[in-house]
Structure formats: structure tokens, C-alpha cells
CSV table of C-alpha atoms and ligand atoms in Angstrom, one decimal:
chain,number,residue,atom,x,y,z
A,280,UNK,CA,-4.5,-66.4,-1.9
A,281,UNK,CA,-5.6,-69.9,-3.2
A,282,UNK,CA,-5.7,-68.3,-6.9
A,283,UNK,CA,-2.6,-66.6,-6.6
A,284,UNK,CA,-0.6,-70.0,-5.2
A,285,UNK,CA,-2.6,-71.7,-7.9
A,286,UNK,CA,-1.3,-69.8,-11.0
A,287,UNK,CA,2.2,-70.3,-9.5
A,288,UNK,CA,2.8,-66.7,-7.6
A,289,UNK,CA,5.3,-67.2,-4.6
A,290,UNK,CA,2.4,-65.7,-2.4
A,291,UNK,CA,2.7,-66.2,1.6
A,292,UNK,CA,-0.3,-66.0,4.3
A,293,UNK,CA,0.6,-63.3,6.8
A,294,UNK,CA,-1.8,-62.5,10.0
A,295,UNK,CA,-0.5,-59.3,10.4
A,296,UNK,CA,1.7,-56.1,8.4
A,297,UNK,CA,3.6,-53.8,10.1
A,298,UNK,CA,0.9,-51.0,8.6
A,299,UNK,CA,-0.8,-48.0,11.0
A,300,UNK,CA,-4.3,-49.7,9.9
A,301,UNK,CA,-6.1,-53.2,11.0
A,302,UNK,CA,-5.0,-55.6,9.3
A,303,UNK,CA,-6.8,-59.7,9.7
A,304,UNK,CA,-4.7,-61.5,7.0
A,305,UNK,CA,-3.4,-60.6,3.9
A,306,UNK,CA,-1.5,-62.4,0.8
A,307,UNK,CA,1.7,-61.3,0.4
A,308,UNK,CA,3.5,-61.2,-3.0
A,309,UNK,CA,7.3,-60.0,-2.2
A,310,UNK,CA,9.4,-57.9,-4.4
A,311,UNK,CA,7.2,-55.9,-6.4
A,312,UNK,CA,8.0,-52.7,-8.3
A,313,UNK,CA,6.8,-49.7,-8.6
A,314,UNK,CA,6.4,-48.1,-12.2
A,315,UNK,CA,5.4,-44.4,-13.1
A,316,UNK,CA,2.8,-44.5,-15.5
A,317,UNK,CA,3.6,-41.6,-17.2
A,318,UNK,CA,8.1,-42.2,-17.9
A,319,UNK,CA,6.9,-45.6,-18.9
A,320,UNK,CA,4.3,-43.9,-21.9
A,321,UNK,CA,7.0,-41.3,-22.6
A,322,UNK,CA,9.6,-43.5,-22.9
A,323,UNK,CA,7.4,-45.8,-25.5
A,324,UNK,CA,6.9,-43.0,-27.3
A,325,UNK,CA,9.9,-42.0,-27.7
A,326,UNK,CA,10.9,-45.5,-28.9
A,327,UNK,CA,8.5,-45.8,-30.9
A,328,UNK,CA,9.6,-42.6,-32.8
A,329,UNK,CA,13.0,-43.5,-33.3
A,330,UNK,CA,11.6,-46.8,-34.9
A,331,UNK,CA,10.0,-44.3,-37.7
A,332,UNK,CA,6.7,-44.6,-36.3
A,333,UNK,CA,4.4,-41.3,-36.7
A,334,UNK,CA,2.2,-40.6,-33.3
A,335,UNK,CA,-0.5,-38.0,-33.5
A,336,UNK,CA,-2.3,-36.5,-30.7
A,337,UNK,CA,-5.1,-34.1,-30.3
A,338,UNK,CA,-7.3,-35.8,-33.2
A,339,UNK,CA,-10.2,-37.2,-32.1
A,340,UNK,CA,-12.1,-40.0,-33.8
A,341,UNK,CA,-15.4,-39.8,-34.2
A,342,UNK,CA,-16.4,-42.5,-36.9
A,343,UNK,CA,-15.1,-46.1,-37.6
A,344,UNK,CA,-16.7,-47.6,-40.6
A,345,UNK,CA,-17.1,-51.3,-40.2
A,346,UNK,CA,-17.9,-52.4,-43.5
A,347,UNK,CA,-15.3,-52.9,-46.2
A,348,UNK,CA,-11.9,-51.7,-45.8
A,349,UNK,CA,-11.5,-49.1,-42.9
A,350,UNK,CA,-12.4,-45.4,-42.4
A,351,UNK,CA,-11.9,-43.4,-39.7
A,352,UNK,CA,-13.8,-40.0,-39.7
A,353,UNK,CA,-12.2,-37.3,-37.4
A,354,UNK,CA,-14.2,-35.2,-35.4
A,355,UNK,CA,-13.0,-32.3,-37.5
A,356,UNK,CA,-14.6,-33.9,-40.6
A,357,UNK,CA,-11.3,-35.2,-42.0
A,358,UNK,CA,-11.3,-38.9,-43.1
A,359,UNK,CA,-7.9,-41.3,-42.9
A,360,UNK,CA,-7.7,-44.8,-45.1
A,361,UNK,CA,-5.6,-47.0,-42.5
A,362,UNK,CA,-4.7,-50.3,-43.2
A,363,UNK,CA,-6.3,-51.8,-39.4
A,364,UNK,CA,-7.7,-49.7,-37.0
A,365,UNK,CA,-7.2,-50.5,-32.9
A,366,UNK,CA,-9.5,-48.6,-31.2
A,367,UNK,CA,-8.2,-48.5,-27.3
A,368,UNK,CA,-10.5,-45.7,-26.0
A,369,UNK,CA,-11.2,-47.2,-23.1
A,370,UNK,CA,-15.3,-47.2,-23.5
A,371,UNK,CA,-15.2,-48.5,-26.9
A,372,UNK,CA,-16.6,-45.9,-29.1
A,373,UNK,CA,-18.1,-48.5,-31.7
A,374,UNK,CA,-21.4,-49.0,-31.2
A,375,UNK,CA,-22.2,-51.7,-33.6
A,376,UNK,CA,-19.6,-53.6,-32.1
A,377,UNK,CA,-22.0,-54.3,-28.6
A,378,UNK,CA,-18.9,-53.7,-26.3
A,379,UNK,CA,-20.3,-50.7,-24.5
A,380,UNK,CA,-23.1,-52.9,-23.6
A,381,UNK,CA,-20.5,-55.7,-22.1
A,382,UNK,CA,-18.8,-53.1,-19.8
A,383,UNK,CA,-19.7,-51.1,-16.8
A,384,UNK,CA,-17.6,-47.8,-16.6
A,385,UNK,CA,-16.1,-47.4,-12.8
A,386,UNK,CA,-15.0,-44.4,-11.2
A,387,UNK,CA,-12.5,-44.4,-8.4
A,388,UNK,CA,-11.1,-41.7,-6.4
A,389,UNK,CA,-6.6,-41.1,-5.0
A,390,UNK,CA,-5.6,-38.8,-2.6
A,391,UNK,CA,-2.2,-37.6,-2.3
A,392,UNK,CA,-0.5,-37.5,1.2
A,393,UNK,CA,2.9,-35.7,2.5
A,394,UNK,CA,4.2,-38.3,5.1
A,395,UNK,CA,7.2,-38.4,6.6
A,396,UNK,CA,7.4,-42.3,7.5
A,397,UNK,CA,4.4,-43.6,4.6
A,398,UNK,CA,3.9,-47.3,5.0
A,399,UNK,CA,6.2,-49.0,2.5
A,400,UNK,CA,3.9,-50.9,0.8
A,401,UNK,CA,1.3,-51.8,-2.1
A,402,UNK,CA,-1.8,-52.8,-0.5
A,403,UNK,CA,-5.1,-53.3,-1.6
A,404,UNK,CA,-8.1,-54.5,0.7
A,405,UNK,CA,-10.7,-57.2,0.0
A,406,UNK,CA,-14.4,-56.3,0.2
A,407,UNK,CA,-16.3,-53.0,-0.3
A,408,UNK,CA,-15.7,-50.4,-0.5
A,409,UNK,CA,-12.4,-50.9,-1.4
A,410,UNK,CA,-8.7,-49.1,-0.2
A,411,UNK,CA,-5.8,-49.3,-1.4
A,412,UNK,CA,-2.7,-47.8,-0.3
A,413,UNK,CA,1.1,-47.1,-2.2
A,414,UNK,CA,4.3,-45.3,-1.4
A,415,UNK,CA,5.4,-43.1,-3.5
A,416,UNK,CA,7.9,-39.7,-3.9
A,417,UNK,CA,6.8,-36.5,-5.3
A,418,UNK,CA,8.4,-33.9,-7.8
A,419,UNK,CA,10.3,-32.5,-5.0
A,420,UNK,CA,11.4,-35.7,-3.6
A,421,UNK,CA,9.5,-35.7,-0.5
A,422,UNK,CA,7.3,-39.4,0.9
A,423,UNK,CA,4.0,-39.2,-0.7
A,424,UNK,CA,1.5,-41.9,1.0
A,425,UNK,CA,-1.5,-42.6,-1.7
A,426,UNK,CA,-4.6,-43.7,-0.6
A,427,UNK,CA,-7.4,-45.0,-3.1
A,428,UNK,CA,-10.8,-46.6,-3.9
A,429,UNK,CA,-14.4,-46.0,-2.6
A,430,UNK,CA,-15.2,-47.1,-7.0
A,431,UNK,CA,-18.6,-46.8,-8.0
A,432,UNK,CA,-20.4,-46.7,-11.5
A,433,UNK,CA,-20.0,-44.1,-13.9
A,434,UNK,CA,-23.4,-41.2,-12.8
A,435,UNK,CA,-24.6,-43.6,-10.4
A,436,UNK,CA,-23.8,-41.8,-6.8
A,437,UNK,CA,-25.2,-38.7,-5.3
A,438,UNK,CA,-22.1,-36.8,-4.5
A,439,UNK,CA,-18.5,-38.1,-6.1
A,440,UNK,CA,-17.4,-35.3,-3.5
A,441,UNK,CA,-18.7,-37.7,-0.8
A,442,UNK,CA,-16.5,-40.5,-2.0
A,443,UNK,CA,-13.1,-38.5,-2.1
A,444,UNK,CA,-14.3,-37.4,2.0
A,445,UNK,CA,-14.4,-41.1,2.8
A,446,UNK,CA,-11.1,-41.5,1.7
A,447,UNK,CA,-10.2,-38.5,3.7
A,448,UNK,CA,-11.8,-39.6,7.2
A,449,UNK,CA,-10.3,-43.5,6.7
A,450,UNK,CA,-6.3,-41.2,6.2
A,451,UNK,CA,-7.7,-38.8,9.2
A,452,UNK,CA,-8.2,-42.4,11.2
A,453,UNK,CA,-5.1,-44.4,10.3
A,454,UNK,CA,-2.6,-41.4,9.1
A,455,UNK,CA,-3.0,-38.7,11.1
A,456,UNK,CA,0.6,-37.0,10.3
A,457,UNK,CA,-0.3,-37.1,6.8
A,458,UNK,CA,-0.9,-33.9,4.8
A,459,UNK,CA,-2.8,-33.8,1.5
A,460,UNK,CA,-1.6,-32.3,-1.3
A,461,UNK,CA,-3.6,-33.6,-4.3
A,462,UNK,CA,-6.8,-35.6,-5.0
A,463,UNK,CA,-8.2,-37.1,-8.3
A,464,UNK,CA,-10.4,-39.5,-10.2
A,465,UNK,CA,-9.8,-41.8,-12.5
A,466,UNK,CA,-12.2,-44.4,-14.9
A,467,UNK,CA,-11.7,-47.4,-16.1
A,468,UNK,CA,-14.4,-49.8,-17.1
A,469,UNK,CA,-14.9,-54.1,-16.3
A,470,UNK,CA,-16.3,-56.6,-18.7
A,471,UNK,CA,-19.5,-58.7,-17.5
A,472,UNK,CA,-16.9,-61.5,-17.1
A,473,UNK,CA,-13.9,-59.9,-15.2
A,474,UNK,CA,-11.6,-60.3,-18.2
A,475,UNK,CA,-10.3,-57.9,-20.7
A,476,UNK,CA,-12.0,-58.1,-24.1
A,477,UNK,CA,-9.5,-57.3,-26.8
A,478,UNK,CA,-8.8,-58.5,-30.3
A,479,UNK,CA,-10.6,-58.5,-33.9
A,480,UNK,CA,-14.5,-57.6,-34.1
A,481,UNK,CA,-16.4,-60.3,-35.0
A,482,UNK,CA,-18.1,-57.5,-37.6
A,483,UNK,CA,-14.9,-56.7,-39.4
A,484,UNK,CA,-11.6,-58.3,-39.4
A,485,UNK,CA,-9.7,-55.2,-40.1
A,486,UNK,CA,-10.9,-53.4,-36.8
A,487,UNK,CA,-9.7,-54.1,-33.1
A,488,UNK,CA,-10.5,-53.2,-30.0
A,489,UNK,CA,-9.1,-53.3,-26.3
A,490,UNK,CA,-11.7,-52.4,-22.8
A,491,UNK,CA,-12.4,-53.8,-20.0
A,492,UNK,CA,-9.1,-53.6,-17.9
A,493,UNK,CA,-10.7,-53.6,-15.0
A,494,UNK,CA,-8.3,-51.5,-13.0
A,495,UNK,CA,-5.3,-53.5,-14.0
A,496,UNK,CA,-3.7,-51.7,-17.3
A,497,UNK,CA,-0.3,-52.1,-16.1
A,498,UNK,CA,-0.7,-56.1,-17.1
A,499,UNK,CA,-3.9,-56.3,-19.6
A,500,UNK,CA,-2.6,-52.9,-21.2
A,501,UNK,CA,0.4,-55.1,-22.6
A,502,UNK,CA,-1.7,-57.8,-23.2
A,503,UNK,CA,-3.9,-56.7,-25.1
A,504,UNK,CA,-1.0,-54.8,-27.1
A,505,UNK,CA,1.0,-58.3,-27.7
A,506,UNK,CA,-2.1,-59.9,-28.8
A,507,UNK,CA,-3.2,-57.2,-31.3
A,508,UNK,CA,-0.1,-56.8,-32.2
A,509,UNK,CA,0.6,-60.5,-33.5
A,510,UNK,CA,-2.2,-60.6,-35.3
A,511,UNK,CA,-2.1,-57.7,-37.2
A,512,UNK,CA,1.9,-59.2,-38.0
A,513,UNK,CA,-0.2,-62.8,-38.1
A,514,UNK,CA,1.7,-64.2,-35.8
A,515,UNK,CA,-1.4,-64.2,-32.7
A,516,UNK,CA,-0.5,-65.5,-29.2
A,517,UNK,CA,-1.4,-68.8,-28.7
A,518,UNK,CA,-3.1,-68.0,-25.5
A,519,UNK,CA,-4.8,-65.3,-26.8
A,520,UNK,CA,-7.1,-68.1,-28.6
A,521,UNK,CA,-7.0,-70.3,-25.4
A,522,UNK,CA,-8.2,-67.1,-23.0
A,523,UNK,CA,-11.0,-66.7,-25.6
A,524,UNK,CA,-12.5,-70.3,-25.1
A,525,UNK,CA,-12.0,-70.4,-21.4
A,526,UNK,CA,-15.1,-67.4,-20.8
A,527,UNK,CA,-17.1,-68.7,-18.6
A,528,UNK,CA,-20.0,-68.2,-21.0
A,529,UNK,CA,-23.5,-69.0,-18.4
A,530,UNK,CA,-22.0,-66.6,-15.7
A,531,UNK,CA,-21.2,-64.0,-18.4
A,532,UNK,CA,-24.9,-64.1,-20.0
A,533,UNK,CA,-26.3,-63.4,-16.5
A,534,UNK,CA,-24.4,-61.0,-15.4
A,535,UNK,CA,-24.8,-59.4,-18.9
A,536,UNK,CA,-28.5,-59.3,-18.7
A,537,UNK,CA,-28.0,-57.9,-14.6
A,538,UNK,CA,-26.1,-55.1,-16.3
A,539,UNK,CA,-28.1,-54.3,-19.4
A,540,UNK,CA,-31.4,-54.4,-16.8
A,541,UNK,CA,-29.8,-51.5,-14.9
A,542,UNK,CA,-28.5,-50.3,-17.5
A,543,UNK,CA,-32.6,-49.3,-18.6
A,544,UNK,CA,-33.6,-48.9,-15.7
A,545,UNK,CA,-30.9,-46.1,-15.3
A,546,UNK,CA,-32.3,-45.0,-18.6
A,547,UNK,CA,-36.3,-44.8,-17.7
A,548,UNK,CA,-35.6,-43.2,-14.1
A,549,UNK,CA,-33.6,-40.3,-15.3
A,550,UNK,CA,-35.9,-39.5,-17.8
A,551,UNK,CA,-38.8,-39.6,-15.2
A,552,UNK,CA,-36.6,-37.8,-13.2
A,553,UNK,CA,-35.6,-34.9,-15.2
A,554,UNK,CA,-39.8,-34.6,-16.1
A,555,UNK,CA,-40.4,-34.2,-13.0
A,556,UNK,CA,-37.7,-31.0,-11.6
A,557,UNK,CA,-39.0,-28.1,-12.3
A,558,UNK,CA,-36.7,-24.8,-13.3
A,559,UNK,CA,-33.2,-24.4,-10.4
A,560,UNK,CA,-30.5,-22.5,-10.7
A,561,UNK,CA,-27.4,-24.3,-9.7
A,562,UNK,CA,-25.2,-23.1,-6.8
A,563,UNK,CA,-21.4,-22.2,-8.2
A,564,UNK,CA,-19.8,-25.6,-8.8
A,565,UNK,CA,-22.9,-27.4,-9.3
A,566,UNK,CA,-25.3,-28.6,-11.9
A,567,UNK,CA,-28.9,-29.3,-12.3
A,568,UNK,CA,-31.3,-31.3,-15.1
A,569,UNK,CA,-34.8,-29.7,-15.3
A,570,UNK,CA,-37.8,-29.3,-17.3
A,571,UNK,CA,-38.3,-26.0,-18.6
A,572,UNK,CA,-41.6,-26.0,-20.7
A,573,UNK,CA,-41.3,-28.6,-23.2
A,574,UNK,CA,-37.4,-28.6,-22.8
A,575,UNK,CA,-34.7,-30.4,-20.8
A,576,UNK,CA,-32.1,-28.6,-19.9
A,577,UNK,CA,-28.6,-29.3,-18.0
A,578,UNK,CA,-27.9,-26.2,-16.0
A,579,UNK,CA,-24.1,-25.6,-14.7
A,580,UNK,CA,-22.2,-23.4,-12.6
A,581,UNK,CA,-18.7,-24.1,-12.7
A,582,UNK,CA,-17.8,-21.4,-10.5
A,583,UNK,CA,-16.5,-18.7,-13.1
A,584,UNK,CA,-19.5,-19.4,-15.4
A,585,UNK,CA,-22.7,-20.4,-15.8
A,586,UNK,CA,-22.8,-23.2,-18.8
A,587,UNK,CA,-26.5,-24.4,-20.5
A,588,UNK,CA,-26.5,-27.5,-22.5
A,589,UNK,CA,-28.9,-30.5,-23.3
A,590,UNK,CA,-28.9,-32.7,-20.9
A,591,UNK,CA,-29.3,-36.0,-23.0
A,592,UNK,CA,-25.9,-38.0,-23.7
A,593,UNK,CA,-25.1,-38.2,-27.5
A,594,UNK,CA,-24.6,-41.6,-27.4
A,595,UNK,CA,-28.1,-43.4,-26.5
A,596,UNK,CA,-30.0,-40.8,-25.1
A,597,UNK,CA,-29.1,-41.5,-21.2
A,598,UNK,CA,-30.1,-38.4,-19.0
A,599,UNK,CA,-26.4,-37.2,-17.8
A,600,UNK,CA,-25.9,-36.2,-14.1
A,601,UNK,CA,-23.7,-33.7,-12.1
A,602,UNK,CA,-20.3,-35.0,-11.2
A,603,UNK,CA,-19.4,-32.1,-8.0
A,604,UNK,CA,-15.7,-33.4,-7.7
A,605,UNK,CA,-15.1,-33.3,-11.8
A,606,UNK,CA,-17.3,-30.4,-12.2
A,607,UNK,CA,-18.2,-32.6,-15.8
A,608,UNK,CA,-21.8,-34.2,-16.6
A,609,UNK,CA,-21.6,-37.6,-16.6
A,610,UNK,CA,-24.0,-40.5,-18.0
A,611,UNK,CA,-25.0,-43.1,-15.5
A,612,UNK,CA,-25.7,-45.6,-18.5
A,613,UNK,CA,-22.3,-46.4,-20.0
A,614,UNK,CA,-19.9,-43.9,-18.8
A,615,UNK,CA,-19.8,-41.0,-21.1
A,616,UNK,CA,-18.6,-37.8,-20.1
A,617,UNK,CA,-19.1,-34.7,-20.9
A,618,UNK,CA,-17.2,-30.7,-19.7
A,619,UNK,CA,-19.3,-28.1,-18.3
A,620,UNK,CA,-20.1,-26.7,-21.7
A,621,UNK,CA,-20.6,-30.1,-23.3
A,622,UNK,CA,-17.3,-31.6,-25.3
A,623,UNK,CA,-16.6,-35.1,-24.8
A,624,UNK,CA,-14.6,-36.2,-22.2
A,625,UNK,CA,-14.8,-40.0,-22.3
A,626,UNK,CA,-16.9,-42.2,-24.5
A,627,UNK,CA,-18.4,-44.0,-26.0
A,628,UNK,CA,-20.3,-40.8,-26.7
A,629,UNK,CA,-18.4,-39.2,-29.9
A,630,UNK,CA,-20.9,-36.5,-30.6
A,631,UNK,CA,-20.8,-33.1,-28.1
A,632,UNK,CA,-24.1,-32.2,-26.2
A,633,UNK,CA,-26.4,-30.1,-27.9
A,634,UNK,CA,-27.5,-26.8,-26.9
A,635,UNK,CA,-31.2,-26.8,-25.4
A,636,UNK,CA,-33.8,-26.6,-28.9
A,637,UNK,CA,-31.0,-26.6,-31.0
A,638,UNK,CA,-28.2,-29.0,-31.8
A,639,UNK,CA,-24.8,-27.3,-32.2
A,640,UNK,CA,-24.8,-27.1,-35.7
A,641,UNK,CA,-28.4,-25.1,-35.4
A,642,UNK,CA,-30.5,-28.4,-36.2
A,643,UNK,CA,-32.9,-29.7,-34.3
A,644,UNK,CA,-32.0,-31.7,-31.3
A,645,UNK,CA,-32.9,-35.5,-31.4
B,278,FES,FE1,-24.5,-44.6,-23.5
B,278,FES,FE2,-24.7,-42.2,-22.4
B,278,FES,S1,-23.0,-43.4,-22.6
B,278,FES,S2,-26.2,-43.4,-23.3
């Protein structure tokens, strides 16, 4: 509350909402609106169209050189000569820039709610785990109450299933008219200091990047776009410069060196772990790492099929774990993810998982 009145938001103290949960205090902001995510990217799109731009999809990138003028390598093996290169991938997939190693990769969890009087409001409570509530309507126009949080690092819980059941027993407790009709996750990923890291790579001015917004794309998303896109036009925000300057540079470098710590530690324990498991053959809908002989191998079972792959992340050689909501293998070291049958679902990771003794392309595995 003291933050929000200090940067100038008309925010009000109130002891109490008229919401069906406890409630000790909470800072109000009044009028706020509610955007769909997905009009809002159409409609860009289509703007951006009809201003001649050319938009590709389904491509994915799986090599940005950083020296000389830029290259991008497709995962396909095609190569494109662009003038500047913004890579907004969400876990950047640049590894010589360091970002990955800046950022923690957060999962979070939504479930969806028939209701036929849902609270009319945005709320999101303090301390952890976190919830966070919103109205909302679905395709068929009926009130949808969402209900969110219980966030956790990227491959670093023992059941994501777990998580989404929280969320279910807090709606049971405080909602108890409400009927669910969807539930989901979602990642996104938080710099060491809070703040979005976007802009040119200190390694190549022709290359940018944009991570780390922390939960809150609907207001880094644009600015990181404004300030990318003045200075690729060389006309850079001014407070772009000034944002830069103000990181708080002693709190970052510890909490850098906190994350990078269990960052290896993540790294040496699933190693020792997957050693130590000996053969297992995976229920349907789950997954096991194991030793077989001088092997590791990632068993799954995604319930129509049973899926064998390597079980070490392409990226830096993290041991990847079972994600039971997602049905996907996920890497508790930066956040790469990976399908049953091992293409790349989020990076940084560019490079699918390898069969077990062979890679893909019948060479050796690393
Ligand atoms: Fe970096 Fe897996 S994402 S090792």
C-alpha cells in the first residue's frame, strides 16, 4: 500500500471486502479493467498485418549467432539474415547471454469456476502460497469465478497435481456453489532483482532480449516492446536508461549467487538421484527416471502410450522430472520443458531429448 501511494496510485486502505473469504486488510486500486489476453494478441496481429508487416508462426529458432551481424538458425536447419533479432521466448534461449542463469522459471496453476453470483473482483493475496481471484464470462456467457496461484519453481515439487487440489479445497471452503469447468498451468519466470530484464545484449548490439516478467506481462510485456522498439528506431525511452541504473546491484548479486547455488545443487541431487532408482515402470499418466545398466532413462506413460527418452535436459545436462498435471518432463534447473516423447516445450532448451544410447539423429548421446 505504501509503494503503491508512493508511485502516485489512487490506492485506499480497506479493513474489509464484501468477498465469501477472510479478508484483514487489503489495498484497493478502483476502476480497473479487465483485458482478454488472447482479442488483445489477435487484434495486434491483425494490425500489425495491415501495416505490411509479415508474422510467421510454427518456426522455431534454434540458434542465434552473437558474433557479427545476425543469424538465426531454424530448428529445421534453415538460416534467416535479419537486420536485429528480439528474442522474447520467455526463458531466453541464448546461452551466452547468462540470462537463464538470472531467472528462476515459476509455475502457477487457474481453475475455472461456473458461479452464479462470482465475487466481482481482481484480488490477489499477500504471503505464500499465493491466491488470486478474478471474474470473468465464458464462451457461452455464463459467470466464470477464477481462482489462481499455489507458484512454485519449474521441476522443483513432488506432485503439480497436488498444487491444482490446493486450489480446489481453498474454492470447496470459500465457494462452495462453484462448479469447475477447466484447470491449467501456466510459466513465467522472475529476475534475481524483481524487475524485467529487456534491451540490447551487452555481447552483440544487434540482438535483444525480453524475460523476467514476473507474472505481470500485461504491463512489462509493453514495456519491454516500447523500449526495444525505440531503440531499434534509435529513439530509446529515456527511462529505459534510468530503470537500468536504479538495480539494486548488492541485493541482486546475492540473490543471484542463492539462485545459481540451488540451481547446482538441483543439478548434483538429480543426478544422484536418478543413480540411485533402479528399473520402474510408470503407472498410466506418470513418469519415472531410472538407471538401467549403464543408462538413464526417462520412462512415461501418458495414458495411451508408453514414451522412452533420455532423461538429461538438452540444455545443461539437468536431470528432468515428471510433471503429473502437464503429463510433460520438466527440468528443475532453469525451466525447460519437454512432451512425453521429448520435443521442446519451453526453453531455454532448443535441442529435443535424445533417445536412451542414442541421440535422435543416431549419434551418441552426450
Ligand atoms: Fe538448463 Fe535444463 S533448463 S539444464
Amino acid at each position: 500500500f505504501v509503494a503503491a501511494e508512493a508511485l502516485g496510485l489512487p490506492v485506499t486502505w480497506q479493513d474489509g471486502l464484501d468477498v465469501p473469504f477472510p479478508v484483514h486488510g487489503a489495498a484497493v486500486l478502483a476502476d480497473q479493467v479487465q483485458v482478454d489476453p488472447g482479442s488483445l494478441v489477435e487484434s495486434l496481429a491483425r494490425e500489425a498485418r495491415a501495416a505490411g508487416a509479415v508474422l510467421v508462426d510454427g518456426a522455431r529458432v534454434a540458434h542465434v549467432d552473437l558474433v557479427g551481424s545476425p543469424r538465426v538458425r531454424l530448428a529445421d536447419g534453415r538460416r534467416v539474415r535479419p537486420r536485429s533479432v528480439v528474442v522474447a521466448t520467455n526463458g531466453t534461449i541464448l546461452d551466452r547471454s547468462g540470462a537463464f542463469a538470472d531467472t528462476e522459471a515459476q509455475r502457477s496453476y487457474i481453475v475455472a469456476y461456473r458461479h452464479r453470483t462470482p465475487p466481482s473482483i481482481m484480488a490477489l493475496s499477500a504471503g505464500s502460497p499465493s491466491i488470486s481471484v478474478r471474474d470473468a464470462v465464458a464462451p457461452d456467457e455464463t459467470p466464470v469465478v477464477l481462482v489462481g496461484g499455489h507458484g512454485h519453481v519449474v521441476g522443483r515439487t513432488r506432485s503439480e497435481v497436488a498444487h491444482v487440489d490446493a486450489l480446489r479445497a481453498w474454492a470447496a471452503e470459500h465457494l462452495p456453489e462453484a462448479e469447475e469447468i477447466a484447470a491449467w498451468s501456466a510459466q513465467d519466470r522472475t529476475t534475481s532483482d524483481g524487475l524485467p530484464r529487456f534491451g540490447r545484449l551487452t555481447v552483440s548490439p544487434h540482438v535483444r532480449h525480453a524475460t523476467g516478467m514476473a507474472k505481470w506481462g500485461f504491463t512489462n510485456g509493453p514495456a519491454a516492446a516500447l523500449a526495444i522498439a525505440g531503440d531499434i528506431l534509435g529513439d530509446a525511452p529515456a527511462w529505459h536508461a534510468r530503470m537500468e541504473r536504479g538495480r539494486p546491484v548488492t541485493a541482486t548479486v546475492r540473490r543471484r549467487v542463492t539462485l545459481n547455488a540451488s540451481v547446482a545443487r538441483e543439478l548434483v541431487s538429480g543426478w544422484v538421484r536418478a543413480v540411485a532408482t533402479g528399473p520402474s515402470s510408470p503407472r498410466p499418466g506418470r513418469g519415472a527416471v531410472h538407471r538401467e545398466g549403464v543408462r538413464l532413462v526417462a520412462d512415461a506413460d501418458d495414458g495411451e502410450r508408453e514414451h522412452r527418452v533420455s532423461p538429461v535436459c538438452t540444455h545443461l545436462g539437468g536431470i528432468l522430472r515428471w510433471n503429473d498435471l502437464e503429463q510433460t518432463w520438466d527440468c528443475p534447473l532453469h525451466g525447460s520443458r519437454f512432451s512425453p516423447d521429448g520435443e521442446v516445450l519451453d526453453g531455454p532448451a532448443t535441442a529435443p531429448l535424445g533417445c536412451p544410447g542414442r541421440a535422435r539423429d543416431g549419434s551418441d548421446l552426450r
